[in-house]
CSV table of C-alpha atoms in Angstrom, one decimal:
chain,number,residue,atom,x,y,z
J,1,MET,CA,184.0,61.6,35.9
J,2,TYR,CA,183.9,60.6,32.7
J,3,LYS,CA,186.8,54.6,27.1
J,4,THR,CA,178.8,31.7,24.6
J,5,PRO,CA,178.1,30.1,23.4
J,6,MET,CA,175.8,32.5,21.5
J,7,LYS,CA,174.1,33.2,24.6
J,8,ASN,CA,175.8,36.5,25.4
J,9,GLU,CA,178.6,36.5,22.8
J,10,ASP,CA,182.6,36.2,23.6
J,11,VAL,CA,189.7,39.2,20.6
J,12,VAL,CA,193.1,44.3,19.6
J,13,THR,CA,196.3,45.9,19.3
J,14,ASP,CA,197.2,48.6,16.9
J,15,ILE,CA,194.4,48.2,14.5
J,16,ALA,CA,196.0,47.8,11.1
J,17,LEU,CA,193.1,46.1,9.4
J,18,LYS,CA,190.8,47.0,6.7
J,19,PRO,CA,187.6,48.9,7.6
J,20,ALA,CA,184.2,47.5,6.8
J,21,TYR,CA,183.6,46.8,3.2
J,22,ILE,CA,181.2,49.2,1.4
J,23,PRO,CA,178.9,47.2,-0.8
J,24,ALA,CA,178.8,48.2,-4.5
J,25,VAL,CA,175.1,48.6,-4.4
J,26,TRP,CA,175.5,51.9,-2.5
J,27,LYS,CA,177.5,53.3,-5.3
J,28,LYS,CA,174.8,52.8,-7.9
J,29,ASN,CA,172.4,55.6,-8.9
J,30,LEU,CA,169.7,56.7,-6.5
J,31,PRO,CA,166.7,55.5,-8.4
J,32,ILE,CA,167.7,51.9,-8.4
J,33,ILE,CA,168.8,52.1,-4.8
J,34,ALA,CA,165.5,53.7,-3.8
J,35,GLY,CA,163.4,51.1,-5.5
J,36,MET,CA,165.4,48.3,-3.9
J,37,PHE,CA,165.1,49.9,-0.4
J,38,LEU,CA,161.4,50.5,-0.7
J,39,ILE,CA,160.9,46.8,-1.5
J,40,ILE,CA,163.2,45.7,1.3
J,41,LEU,CA,161.4,47.9,3.8
J,42,GLY,CA,158.2,46.2,3.0
J,43,LEU,CA,156.4,49.1,1.4
J,44,GLY,CA,155.5,46.7,-1.4
J,45,THR,CA,156.1,46.8,-5.2
J,46,ALA,CA,152.5,48.0,-5.6
J,47,THR,CA,153.6,51.4,-4.6
J,48,LEU,CA,156.2,51.6,-7.3
J,49,PRO,CA,155.7,52.3,-11.0
J,50,TYR,CA,155.9,49.1,-13.1
J,51,ILE,CA,159.4,48.8,-14.6
J,52,THR,CA,161.1,46.2,-16.6
J,53,ASP,CA,164.7,45.9,-17.7
J,54,ARG,CA,163.6,46.5,-21.3
J,55,ASP,CA,161.9,49.8,-20.4
J,56,HIS,CA,165.1,51.3,-19.0
J,57,VAL,CA,162.9,53.7,-17.1
J,58,ASP,CA,164.7,56.1,-14.7
J,59,LEU,CA,162.7,57.3,-11.7
J,60,GLU,CA,163.2,60.9,-11.0
J,61,VAL,CA,164.2,62.0,-7.5
J,62,ALA,CA,161.0,63.9,-7.1
J,63,GLU,CA,159.0,60.8,-7.9
J,64,LEU,CA,161.0,58.8,-5.4
J,65,ALA,CA,160.5,61.5,-2.8
J,66,GLU,CA,156.7,61.3,-3.2
J,67,ILE,CA,156.7,57.5,-3.0
J,68,ALA,CA,159.1,57.4,0.0
J,69,THR,CA,157.2,60.0,2.0
J,70,GLN,CA,153.7,58.6,1.5
J,71,PRO,CA,153.8,57.0,4.0
J,72,ASN,CA,156.8,58.0,6.0
J,73,ILE,CA,159.8,56.0,4.9
J,74,TYR,CA,160.1,54.3,8.3
J,75,GLU,CA,156.3,53.9,8.9
J,76,ASN,CA,155.8,50.4,7.5
J,77,ILE,CA,159.3,49.1,8.1
J,78,ASN,CA,159.2,45.4,9.1
J,79,LEU,CA,161.1,44.7,12.2
J,80,GLU,CA,161.3,41.7,14.6
J,81,ALA,CA,162.6,43.9,17.4
J,82,ARG,CA,160.3,44.8,20.3
J,83,SER,CA,162.0,48.2,20.5
J,84,ALA,CA,164.0,50.3,18.1
J,85,ILE,CA,165.4,53.8,17.5
J,86,VAL,CA,167.3,55.8,14.9
J,87,TYR,CA,168.9,58.8,16.7
J,88,ASP,CA,170.8,61.7,15.1
J,89,ILE,CA,173.8,62.4,17.3
J,90,LYS,CA,174.3,65.9,16.1
J,91,SER,CA,170.8,67.2,16.6
J,92,GLY,CA,169.4,64.8,19.1
J,93,GLU,CA,166.5,64.2,16.8
J,94,ILE,CA,164.8,60.8,16.8
J,95,PHE,CA,164.3,59.9,13.2
J,96,PHE,CA,162.4,56.7,14.1
J,97,GLY,CA,161.2,55.2,17.3
J,98,ARG,CA,159.2,52.2,18.2
J,99,ASN,CA,158.8,51.5,21.9
J,100,GLU,CA,162.1,53.3,22.3
J,101,ASP,CA,161.5,54.2,25.9
J,102,VAL,CA,160.5,50.8,27.1
J,103,GLN,CA,162.8,49.1,29.6
J,104,LEU,CA,164.2,45.8,28.2
J,105,PRO,CA,167.1,43.4,29.0
J,106,LEU,CA,170.3,44.7,27.4
J,107,ALA,CA,172.4,41.6,27.3
J,108,SER,CA,176.0,42.3,26.2
J,109,ILE,CA,175.2,45.9,25.2
J,110,ALA,CA,175.9,46.4,29.0
J,111,LYS,CA,179.6,46.0,28.2
J,112,ILE,CA,179.6,49.4,26.6
J,113,MET,CA,179.1,50.9,30.1
J,114,THR,CA,181.7,48.4,31.5
J,115,ALA,CA,184.2,49.9,29.1
J,116,LEU,CA,183.3,53.5,29.9
J,117,VAL,CA,183.5,53.1,33.7
J,118,ALA,CA,186.8,51.2,33.4
J,119,VAL,CA,188.6,53.9,31.5
J,120,HIS,CA,187.4,56.6,33.8
J,121,ASN,CA,188.4,54.7,37.0
J,122,LYS,CA,191.7,53.2,36.0
J,123,SER,CA,194.8,53.6,38.2
J,124,GLY,CA,198.1,55.1,37.1
J,125,ASP,CA,199.1,51.6,36.0
J,126,ASP,CA,196.6,50.4,33.5
J,127,THR,CA,197.7,46.8,33.6
J,128,VAL,CA,195.0,44.2,34.0
J,129,LYS,CA,195.9,40.7,35.2
J,130,VAL,CA,193.2,38.2,34.4
J,131,ALA,CA,192.1,36.7,37.7
J,132,SER,CA,190.9,33.1,38.0
J,133,GLY,CA,187.5,34.4,39.3
J,134,ALA,CA,186.8,35.9,35.9
J,135,PHE,CA,186.4,32.4,34.5
J,136,GLU,CA,183.4,31.6,36.7
J,137,THR,CA,181.2,33.4,34.3
J,138,GLU,CA,179.5,31.8,31.4
J,139,GLY,CA,180.9,32.0,27.9
J,140,ALA,CA,183.7,30.8,25.6
J,141,THR,CA,187.0,32.8,25.9
J,142,SER,CA,190.5,32.9,24.5
J,143,LEU,CA,191.8,34.5,27.7
J,144,ALA,CA,194.0,32.7,30.2
J,145,VAL,CA,194.4,32.9,33.9
J,146,GLY,CA,197.2,35.3,34.8
J,147,GLU,CA,197.5,37.0,31.4
J,148,ARG,CA,198.5,40.6,31.6
J,149,TRP,CA,196.9,43.2,29.4
J,150,HIS,CA,196.9,46.9,28.8
J,151,LEU,CA,193.4,48.0,29.8
J,152,SER,CA,192.6,49.6,26.5
J,153,ASP,CA,193.6,46.4,24.6
J,154,LEU,CA,191.5,44.2,26.9
J,155,ILE,CA,188.5,46.6,26.4
J,156,ASP,CA,188.9,46.2,22.7
J,157,GLN,CA,189.1,42.4,23.0
J,158,THR,CA,186.1,42.3,25.2
J,159,LEU,CA,183.8,44.6,23.1
J,160,VAL,CA,184.7,43.1,19.8
J,161,SER,CA,184.3,39.4,20.8
J,162,SER,CA,181.8,40.1,23.6
J,163,SER,CA,183.9,38.3,26.1
J,164,ASN,CA,182.2,37.8,29.4
J,165,THR,CA,185.5,36.7,30.9
J,166,GLY,CA,187.1,39.9,29.7
J,167,ALA,CA,184.3,42.0,31.2
J,168,VAL,CA,184.6,40.4,34.6
J,169,ALA,CA,188.4,40.6,34.5
J,170,ILE,CA,188.1,44.3,33.9
J,171,ALA,CA,185.5,44.8,36.6
J,172,MET,CA,187.6,42.9,39.1
J,173,SER,CA,190.8,44.8,38.3
J,174,VAL,CA,189.4,48.3,38.2
J,175,GLY,CA,186.9,47.6,41.0
J,176,SER,CA,189.8,46.7,43.3
J,177,ASN,CA,191.0,50.3,42.8
J,178,ILE,CA,187.6,51.8,43.6
J,179,GLY,CA,187.2,50.3,47.0
J,180,GLY,CA,184.1,50.1,49.1
J,181,GLY,CA,183.5,46.3,49.1
J,182,LYS,CA,183.9,43.5,46.7
J,183,PRO,CA,185.6,44.7,43.5
J,184,THR,CA,183.0,43.5,41.0
J,185,SER,CA,180.1,44.9,43.2
J,186,SER,CA,181.9,48.2,43.6
J,187,PHE,CA,182.4,48.4,39.8
J,188,VAL,CA,178.7,47.7,39.1
J,189,ASP,CA,177.7,50.4,41.6
J,190,PHE,CA,179.8,52.8,39.5
J,191,MET,CA,178.1,51.6,36.3
J,192,ASN,CA,174.8,52.5,37.8
J,193,THR,CA,176.1,55.9,39.1
J,194,TYR,CA,177.3,56.7,35.6
J,195,ALA,CA,174.0,55.7,34.1
J,196,ALA,CA,172.2,58.1,36.4
J,197,GLU,CA,174.7,60.9,35.7
J,198,LEU,CA,174.2,60.5,32.0
J,199,GLY,CA,170.4,60.7,32.4
J,200,LEU,CA,169.8,57.1,31.3
J,201,GLU,CA,166.5,56.8,33.2
J,202,LYS,CA,165.6,53.2,32.3
J,203,THR,CA,169.1,51.8,32.7
J,204,TYR,CA,170.2,49.5,35.6
J,205,PHE,CA,173.0,47.0,35.9
J,206,LEU,CA,173.3,43.9,38.0
J,207,ASN,CA,176.6,42.7,36.6
J,208,PRO,CA,179.3,43.9,34.1
J,209,THR,CA,178.5,41.3,31.4
J,210,GLY,CA,174.7,41.6,30.8
J,211,LEU,CA,174.3,37.9,31.3
J,212,ASP,CA,171.0,36.8,32.7
J,213,GLU,CA,171.1,36.5,36.5
J,214,GLY,CA,168.3,33.9,36.5
J,215,HIS,CA,165.3,32.6,34.6
J,216,ASP,CA,163.4,35.8,35.1
J,217,LEU,CA,166.1,38.4,36.0
J,218,ALA,CA,168.4,39.9,33.4
J,219,GLY,CA,171.9,41.2,34.1
J,220,ALA,CA,171.2,44.6,32.8
J,221,TYR,CA,168.2,46.7,31.7
J,222,GLY,CA,167.7,49.8,29.7
J,223,SER,CA,165.8,51.3,26.8
J,224,ALA,CA,166.7,51.8,23.2
J,225,LEU,CA,166.7,55.5,23.8
J,226,ASP,CA,169.1,55.1,26.7
J,227,VAL,CA,171.5,53.0,24.6
J,228,ALA,CA,171.4,55.7,21.8
J,229,ARG,CA,172.2,58.4,24.3
J,230,LEU,CA,175.1,56.4,25.8
J,231,LEU,CA,176.6,55.8,22.4
J,232,SER,CA,176.0,59.4,21.5
J,233,PHE,CA,178.0,60.5,24.6
J,234,ILE,CA,180.8,58.2,23.8
J,235,THR,CA,180.9,59.2,20.1
J,236,LYS,CA,181.2,62.8,21.1
J,237,TYR,CA,183.7,62.6,23.9
J,238,ASN,CA,185.6,59.3,23.6
J,239,PRO,CA,185.1,57.7,20.2
J,240,GLU,CA,188.3,55.7,20.5
J,241,LEU,CA,186.7,53.6,23.2
J,242,ILE,CA,184.4,51.8,20.7
J,243,ARG,CA,186.4,52.3,17.5
J,244,ALA,CA,187.7,48.7,17.4
J,245,THR,CA,184.1,47.4,17.2
J,246,GLY,CA,183.8,48.7,13.6
J,247,PHE,CA,186.3,46.1,12.4
J,248,GLN,CA,185.6,42.5,11.4
J,249,THR,CA,188.7,41.2,13.1
J,250,VAL,CA,191.2,42.8,15.5
J,251,ARG,CA,194.5,41.8,16.9
J,252,ALA,CA,196.1,42.4,20.3
J,253,VAL,CA,199.4,41.5,21.9
J,254,THR,CA,199.3,40.9,25.6
J,255,LEU,CA,202.0,42.1,28.0
J,256,ASP,CA,203.3,38.6,27.9
J,257,ASN,CA,203.8,38.9,24.2
J,258,VAL,CA,201.0,36.5,23.2
J,259,ILE,CA,199.1,37.4,20.0
J,260,LYS,CA,195.3,37.3,20.3
J,261,ASP,CA,192.9,37.7,17.4
J,262,ALA,CA,189.2,38.4,17.9
J,263,LYS,CA,186.4,38.0,15.5
J,264,ASN,CA,183.5,40.5,15.7
J,265,THR,CA,180.2,39.1,16.9
J,266,ASN,CA,178.5,41.6,14.6
J,267,THR,CA,178.1,39.5,11.5
J,268,SER,CA,176.5,42.3,9.5
J,269,ILE,CA,179.5,44.6,9.3
J,270,GLN,CA,180.1,44.1,5.6
J,271,ARG,CA,176.5,45.1,4.9
J,272,LEU,CA,176.6,48.3,7.0
J,273,PRO,CA,178.2,51.2,5.0
J,274,PHE,CA,180.2,53.8,6.9
J,275,LEU,CA,180.0,51.9,10.1
J,276,ARG,CA,181.8,53.5,13.1
J,277,ALA,CA,181.1,51.1,15.9
J,278,GLY,CA,178.6,48.5,17.1
J,279,LYS,CA,177.8,46.1,19.9
J,280,THR,CA,175.8,42.9,19.9
J,281,GLY,CA,173.9,41.3,22.7
J,282,TYR,CA,171.9,38.0,23.1
J,283,THR,CA,170.5,36.1,26.1
J,284,ASP,CA,167.4,34.0,26.6
J,285,LEU,CA,165.6,36.9,28.3
J,286,ALA,CA,166.9,39.7,26.0
J,287,GLY,CA,166.6,38.0,22.7
J,288,GLY,CA,168.7,39.6,20.0
J,289,ASN,CA,170.1,43.1,20.5
J,290,LEU,CA,172.3,45.3,18.3
J,291,ALA,CA,173.4,48.9,18.6
J,292,ILE,CA,175.5,50.7,15.9
J,293,VAL,CA,176.9,54.1,15.1
J,294,PHE,CA,177.3,54.9,11.4
J,295,ASP,CA,177.8,58.0,9.3
J,296,VAL,CA,174.9,59.1,7.1
J,297,GLY,CA,176.9,62.0,5.7
J,298,LEU,CA,180.3,63.6,6.2
J,299,ASP,CA,181.0,63.5,9.9
J,300,HIS,CA,177.3,63.0,10.6
J,301,PRO,CA,177.0,60.1,13.0
J,302,VAL,CA,173.7,58.4,13.6
J,303,VAL,CA,172.8,55.7,16.2
J,304,ALA,CA,170.5,52.7,15.4
J,305,VAL,CA,169.4,50.4,18.1
J,306,VAL,CA,167.2,47.3,18.2
J,307,LEU,CA,166.3,45.4,21.4
J,308,GLY,CA,164.2,42.2,21.8
J,309,SER,CA,164.7,40.9,18.3
J,310,SER,CA,165.9,37.3,17.4
J,311,ILE,CA,169.5,36.1,17.2
J,312,HIS,CA,169.4,36.6,13.4
J,313,GLY,CA,166.6,39.1,13.1
J,314,ARG,CA,168.7,41.8,15.0
J,315,PHE,CA,171.0,42.0,12.0
J,316,THR,CA,168.2,42.2,9.4
J,317,ASP,CA,166.4,44.8,11.6
J,318,ILE,CA,169.5,47.1,11.8
J,319,GLU,CA,170.2,46.7,8.0
J,320,ARG,CA,166.7,47.9,7.2
J,321,LEU,CA,166.9,50.9,9.5
J,322,VAL,CA,170.3,51.9,8.0
J,323,GLN,CA,168.9,51.5,4.5
J,324,ALA,CA,165.9,53.7,5.3
J,325,THR,CA,168.1,56.3,6.9
J,326,PHE,CA,170.4,56.6,3.9
J,327,LEU,CA,167.3,56.8,1.6
J,328,LYS,CA,165.9,59.6,3.8
J,329,TYR,CA,169.1,61.6,3.5
J,330,LYS,CA,169.5,61.0,-0.2
J,331,LEU,CA,166.0,62.3,-0.9
J,332,GLN,CA,166.7,65.4,1.1
J,333,GLU,CA,169.8,66.3,-1.0
């Protein structure tokens, strides 16, 4: 077996859109980049040689390596997140971890598993009709009762815009094919079965959206390490499942010939070079979450995850982790 208000975020067809913009700063020479990154990472200007524009001093790679490795480039990184990880998909190595095995609320990151379970339990007819019951969940949506979608298009729509209605519509439709009780409950049972089969030891789902169930009960739990392993599995075996999430905007056409556009809830896309995919999450209990996959080299994907940050801090946290990882690799060349 094996594709809100701001409170848990809430549109793709053939993706004929521009990929994420690569900032010009990444194209400058290494010394300048390294100096900027070290400052951003909070290592402090005191660790850098004094340089002025008039001096035109070029730092040698060896000098930068010494600066960057004393302390470890990640060691003093300033993050708001309670938990974080940078995980090499190819080797399984953890480049950076901070409370990465602690169980925390996942919020809308849960929708990644919703998508995976859906594509592996769809029937021969992959049409999803949006049921009225899908609108009982919290969150803004552009979906309409009775709309018919190709499952893959609705998954893209749901992941990119973080649509709670879309996630429930998928769970209701696919869950009705699974059998064994109420469609949504059956679907969530499969989410937990998949989590166990993938070895995600800290992961547990109560609903397909990740929305909080109450004041002290989240809709999904897991660790940053679990999220990294889930994204690693998908990147290796079904990368198309999350490909749409690497775009700022995506367009879909329903089976009723209605055009739907979705804006990505990941507002840091333009500041994340070589981004493959990503998923945001935010609820009162979870705080700000963000998980991304990006290439640090040619066909060398890496996962970065932050959990328990703030609504804005999650983006800054991820950007700092990405910058540190690029610097790490540049210094190893």
